[in-house]
XYZ file of C-alpha atoms in Angstrom:
298
model
C -59.488 -27.533 -38.724
C -60.412 -24.245 -37.056
C -62.378 -25.432 -33.605
C -63.811 -23.174 -30.935
C -61.552 -22.944 -28.036
C -63.751 -23.855 -24.610
C -65.653 -21.282 -23.050
C -65.198 -19.583 -26.435
C -68.385 -16.837 -26.766
C -69.748 -18.306 -30.592
C -69.418 -14.806 -31.708
C -65.628 -14.404 -31.193
C -65.483 -17.700 -33.188
C -67.484 -16.367 -36.056
C -64.726 -13.388 -36.327
C -62.102 -16.443 -36.281
C -63.716 -17.692 -39.312
C -65.067 -14.617 -40.956
C -61.198 -13.312 -40.939
C -59.710 -16.765 -42.194
C -62.444 -16.722 -44.672
C -61.186 -13.706 -46.341
C -57.383 -14.353 -45.793
C -57.463 -17.437 -47.564
C -59.932 -16.218 -50.625
C -57.697 -12.568 -50.463
C -56.739 -12.867 -54.130
C -60.239 -14.416 -55.781
C -63.291 -13.053 -55.880
C -65.291 -14.400 -52.775
C -68.767 -14.259 -51.375
C -69.095 -14.271 -47.432
C -72.209 -14.604 -45.986
C -71.867 -13.579 -42.119
C -75.250 -14.771 -40.263
C -74.451 -14.392 -36.412
C -76.351 -16.443 -33.555
C -76.688 -13.043 -31.645
C -79.163 -11.691 -31.511
C -81.439 -14.873 -30.557
C -82.307 -16.452 -27.636
C -81.812 -18.068 -25.708
C -80.822 -14.519 -24.359
C -76.967 -14.897 -22.984
C -73.520 -12.578 -23.530
C -70.905 -11.984 -21.550
C -71.111 -11.298 -18.317
C -68.914 -8.199 -18.593
C -70.918 -6.869 -21.214
C -74.161 -7.504 -19.244
C -72.948 -5.701 -16.302
C -72.262 -2.769 -18.455
C -75.562 -2.477 -19.748
C -77.138 -3.443 -16.367
C -75.085 -0.247 -14.815
C -75.856 1.840 -17.430
C -79.754 1.043 -17.034
C -79.545 1.739 -13.612
C -77.784 4.869 -14.238
C -80.349 6.116 -17.046
C -83.532 4.686 -15.032
C -83.875 2.257 -18.683
C -86.445 -0.336 -18.473
C -85.725 -1.318 -21.751
C -83.491 -2.645 -23.894
C -82.855 -5.628 -21.787
C -79.202 -5.513 -20.244
C -78.538 -8.951 -21.966
C -80.015 -8.025 -25.184
C -78.062 -4.677 -25.579
C -74.698 -6.810 -24.364
C -75.903 -9.226 -27.506
C -76.176 -6.247 -29.860
C -72.475 -5.103 -28.574
C -71.124 -8.294 -29.528
C -72.713 -7.883 -33.182
C -71.265 -4.682 -33.432
C -67.964 -6.269 -32.452
C -68.288 -8.853 -34.953
C -68.861 -6.399 -37.831
C -66.065 -4.616 -36.672
C -64.260 -7.894 -36.944
C -64.862 -7.881 -40.806
C -64.605 -4.634 -41.639
C -60.475 -4.774 -40.342
C -59.848 -7.818 -42.141
C -60.730 -6.606 -45.032
C -58.382 -3.140 -44.131
C -56.145 -5.651 -43.288
C -56.039 -7.471 -46.821
C -56.222 -4.197 -48.971
C -59.999 -5.234 -49.721
C -61.676 -2.287 -48.678
C -62.180 -0.598 -51.832
C -62.910 -4.115 -54.000
C -65.174 -5.641 -51.089
C -69.091 -4.173 -50.902
C -70.769 -4.977 -47.529
C -74.245 -5.674 -46.804
C -75.715 -4.893 -43.070
C -79.244 -6.224 -42.873
C -81.729 -8.433 -40.627
C -84.194 -10.603 -41.678
C -86.752 -9.686 -38.995
C -87.254 -6.886 -36.719
C -86.335 -6.945 -32.730
C -87.730 -8.866 -30.392
C -90.331 -8.007 -27.804
C -90.811 -10.504 -25.465
C -88.450 -13.665 -23.969
C -89.724 -16.589 -25.773
C -87.357 -19.380 -24.607
C -89.915 -20.656 -21.868
C -86.734 -20.326 -19.316
C -87.039 -18.752 -15.606
C -88.148 -15.046 -16.355
C -89.013 -15.976 -19.788
C -91.476 -13.131 -19.635
C -89.558 -10.186 -18.924
C -89.808 -6.944 -21.679
C -86.530 -7.437 -24.404
C -87.165 -4.536 -26.182
C -89.367 -2.265 -28.344
C -89.427 -1.195 -32.154
C -91.325 2.159 -30.703
C -92.613 4.002 -32.778
C -93.253 0.829 -34.986
C -95.706 -1.683 -34.022
C -95.309 -5.290 -33.165
C -92.056 -7.217 -33.358
C -90.552 -10.275 -35.281
C -92.497 -12.676 -36.720
C -95.318 -10.381 -36.971
C -96.040 -8.071 -39.952
C -96.561 -4.735 -38.401
C -93.505 -2.515 -39.324
C -91.563 -3.758 -35.910
C -91.603 -7.055 -37.685
C -90.535 -6.485 -41.022
C -88.767 -2.732 -41.238
C -85.004 -3.938 -41.132
C -81.799 -1.662 -41.421
C -80.416 -2.020 -44.768
C -76.953 -0.550 -44.685
C -74.407 -0.679 -47.653
C -70.624 0.164 -47.907
C -68.751 -0.059 -50.925
C -66.242 2.988 -51.539
C -65.859 4.462 -54.689
C -69.348 2.822 -55.825
C -71.642 4.138 -52.779
C -71.172 7.336 -51.877
C -70.761 7.403 -47.891
C -73.929 9.365 -45.956
C -76.355 8.898 -48.556
C -79.562 7.515 -47.682
C -82.494 6.448 -49.306
C -86.286 6.059 -49.070
C -87.038 3.471 -51.761
C -88.827 -0.362 -50.869
C -86.202 -3.060 -51.145
C -86.247 -6.412 -49.750
C -83.639 -9.349 -49.172
C -84.661 -11.385 -52.060
C -83.222 -7.705 -54.342
C -79.938 -9.374 -53.018
C -79.912 -12.187 -56.159
C -79.742 -10.264 -58.946
C -77.460 -7.491 -57.466
C -74.937 -9.947 -56.824
C -74.969 -11.702 -59.840
C -75.153 -8.499 -61.631
C -71.727 -7.209 -59.689
C -69.888 -10.894 -60.952
C -70.860 -10.114 -64.498
C -72.972 -13.101 -64.145
C -75.877 -14.296 -66.344
C -80.015 -14.445 -64.419
C -81.134 -18.257 -65.569
C -83.426 -18.215 -68.090
C -86.169 -20.548 -66.670
C -86.364 -19.248 -63.165
C -88.732 -16.391 -61.849
C -86.559 -13.266 -60.509
C -88.652 -12.021 -58.474
C -86.057 -9.219 -57.058
C -84.404 -6.447 -58.769
C -81.058 -4.844 -59.035
C -80.135 -2.337 -56.621
C -77.067 -1.079 -58.277
C -78.782 1.586 -60.160
C -80.207 3.236 -57.624
C -76.965 2.425 -54.562
C -74.560 4.197 -57.051
C -77.169 7.072 -57.245
C -78.413 6.912 -61.167
C -81.685 7.069 -60.205
C -83.360 8.751 -57.028
C -86.144 6.225 -56.496
C -86.512 2.458 -57.315
C -89.742 1.378 -58.835
C -90.907 -1.846 -58.546
C -94.228 -2.402 -57.727
C -96.082 -4.097 -54.214
C -93.841 -5.867 -52.114
C -95.497 -8.907 -50.382
C -94.746 -11.134 -47.001
C -96.620 -14.372 -46.124
C -96.080 -16.056 -42.529
C -98.602 -18.872 -42.348
C -98.009 -20.331 -39.169
C -98.216 -19.765 -35.790
C -95.303 -18.025 -33.976
C -95.431 -14.404 -32.773
C -98.357 -13.310 -34.170
C -101.638 -15.368 -36.101
C -100.828 -16.564 -39.836
C -101.073 -13.643 -42.021
C -99.836 -12.392 -45.461
C -99.112 -8.749 -46.165
C -98.888 -6.064 -49.108
C -97.103 -2.937 -49.269
C -97.824 -0.764 -52.312
C -96.424 2.830 -52.125
C -97.665 4.113 -48.650
C -100.457 1.647 -48.097
C -100.385 -2.001 -46.367
C -102.949 -4.279 -45.912
C -102.600 -7.562 -43.505
C -104.866 -10.549 -44.110
C -105.727 -12.882 -40.950
C -106.017 -16.609 -42.193
C -107.809 -17.400 -38.838
C -110.994 -15.557 -39.405
C -109.911 -13.404 -43.030
C -109.759 -10.182 -41.038
C -108.446 -7.038 -43.142
C -106.396 -4.250 -41.731
C -105.549 -1.121 -43.512
C -102.847 1.190 -42.817
C -101.245 4.330 -44.120
C -97.585 4.193 -43.505
C -97.005 7.571 -44.742
C -99.479 9.080 -42.240
C -99.050 6.132 -39.301
C -96.305 4.737 -39.510
C -97.376 2.920 -35.841
C -100.207 1.282 -37.519
C -102.772 2.455 -34.813
C -105.359 3.334 -37.039
C -107.256 0.430 -39.358
C -108.909 2.011 -42.115
C -110.422 -0.320 -43.708
C -114.070 0.420 -43.313
C -113.004 3.519 -44.126
C -111.219 2.507 -47.686
C -113.128 0.145 -49.010
C -111.912 0.468 -52.170
C -108.465 0.041 -51.729
C -109.129 -2.811 -49.688
C -109.984 -4.660 -52.433
C -107.858 -3.178 -54.901
C -104.653 -4.576 -52.302
C -106.685 -8.171 -51.906
C -107.338 -8.745 -54.959
C -103.590 -8.352 -55.227
C -102.620 -10.504 -52.409
C -104.864 -13.455 -53.219
C -102.903 -12.718 -57.520
C -100.047 -13.108 -56.054
C -100.766 -16.197 -53.740
C -101.891 -17.891 -56.398
C -99.238 -17.495 -58.514
C -96.660 -18.433 -56.198
C -98.707 -21.287 -54.903
C -98.104 -19.894 -50.757
C -100.038 -22.362 -48.467
C -102.493 -21.297 -46.658
C -103.566 -23.020 -43.476
C -106.722 -24.563 -43.268
C -107.383 -24.787 -39.188
C -106.793 -22.477 -35.967
C -104.370 -23.627 -33.607
C -106.578 -24.664 -30.744
C -103.805 -23.943 -28.391
C -102.720 -19.938 -29.366
C -103.498 -17.801 -26.986
C -102.509 -13.980 -27.859
C -102.652 -13.066 -24.057
C -99.265 -15.077 -23.898
C -97.902 -13.267 -26.988
C -98.859 -9.377 -26.520
C -99.713 -9.359 -23.283
C -96.738 -9.287 -21.700
C -95.858 -8.059 -17.661
C -93.542 -5.164 -17.180
C -90.014 -5.869 -16.179
C -89.936 -5.149 -12.319
């Protein structure tokens, strides 16, 4: 029966719904997944916040991030704060694990095909790429966990993890049992979150993006410091050592054929085992210039 008020911003309503859900379930175990519309296109935010970041950009001489994009990020910050405040108000802080993450990296350009749609929006520098690409700017995202008494505040860990690790992690926290007839791709993160182990040894990670969006269709594999990307249009392979080249500027495929062969074989095996779909035709309307060569904001 909770409905948004006329003119109410989406994030404000999402905050209201989240707070009420916490209040309604405070006396029993609950799982709340909050996927806010921000930050997403079309870019739109409160006029007062946009004005705030326009003034800040002018004062500091900044071109990026786009003032509207920055305002949307502040709305998300406020939304997260509301959830934390409600947990504290209900005395649930010590009993609740809060995970903050994203499904992809930031937006480089606007893609809403409206006036000024070619405005630059943000940069992931020193990372290359943006959401929808398999470069680090598209797939390396924040992952923050708050769990007082379990996860030590202020600690960091450089182990590789991915969103499908949440499933076995949450099942374990709930003292549940994973199904025996289902492939479980993820691993339980609690041993490393609790500091019981220093490094998560999990083997390669895979990404599969078989359609045109912000880049060409491609797959990627990362094993340790090495990362291989395969583009389906022409079979091009790009190899990067992320330890030495976080910005993925130097393609080492020609210099490291043995590593390319090793990673590509693992990638092909994974795609076969998972029955991952692969496109069979090129998109004749794809224009790489429209994606990567955005004009500077005036």
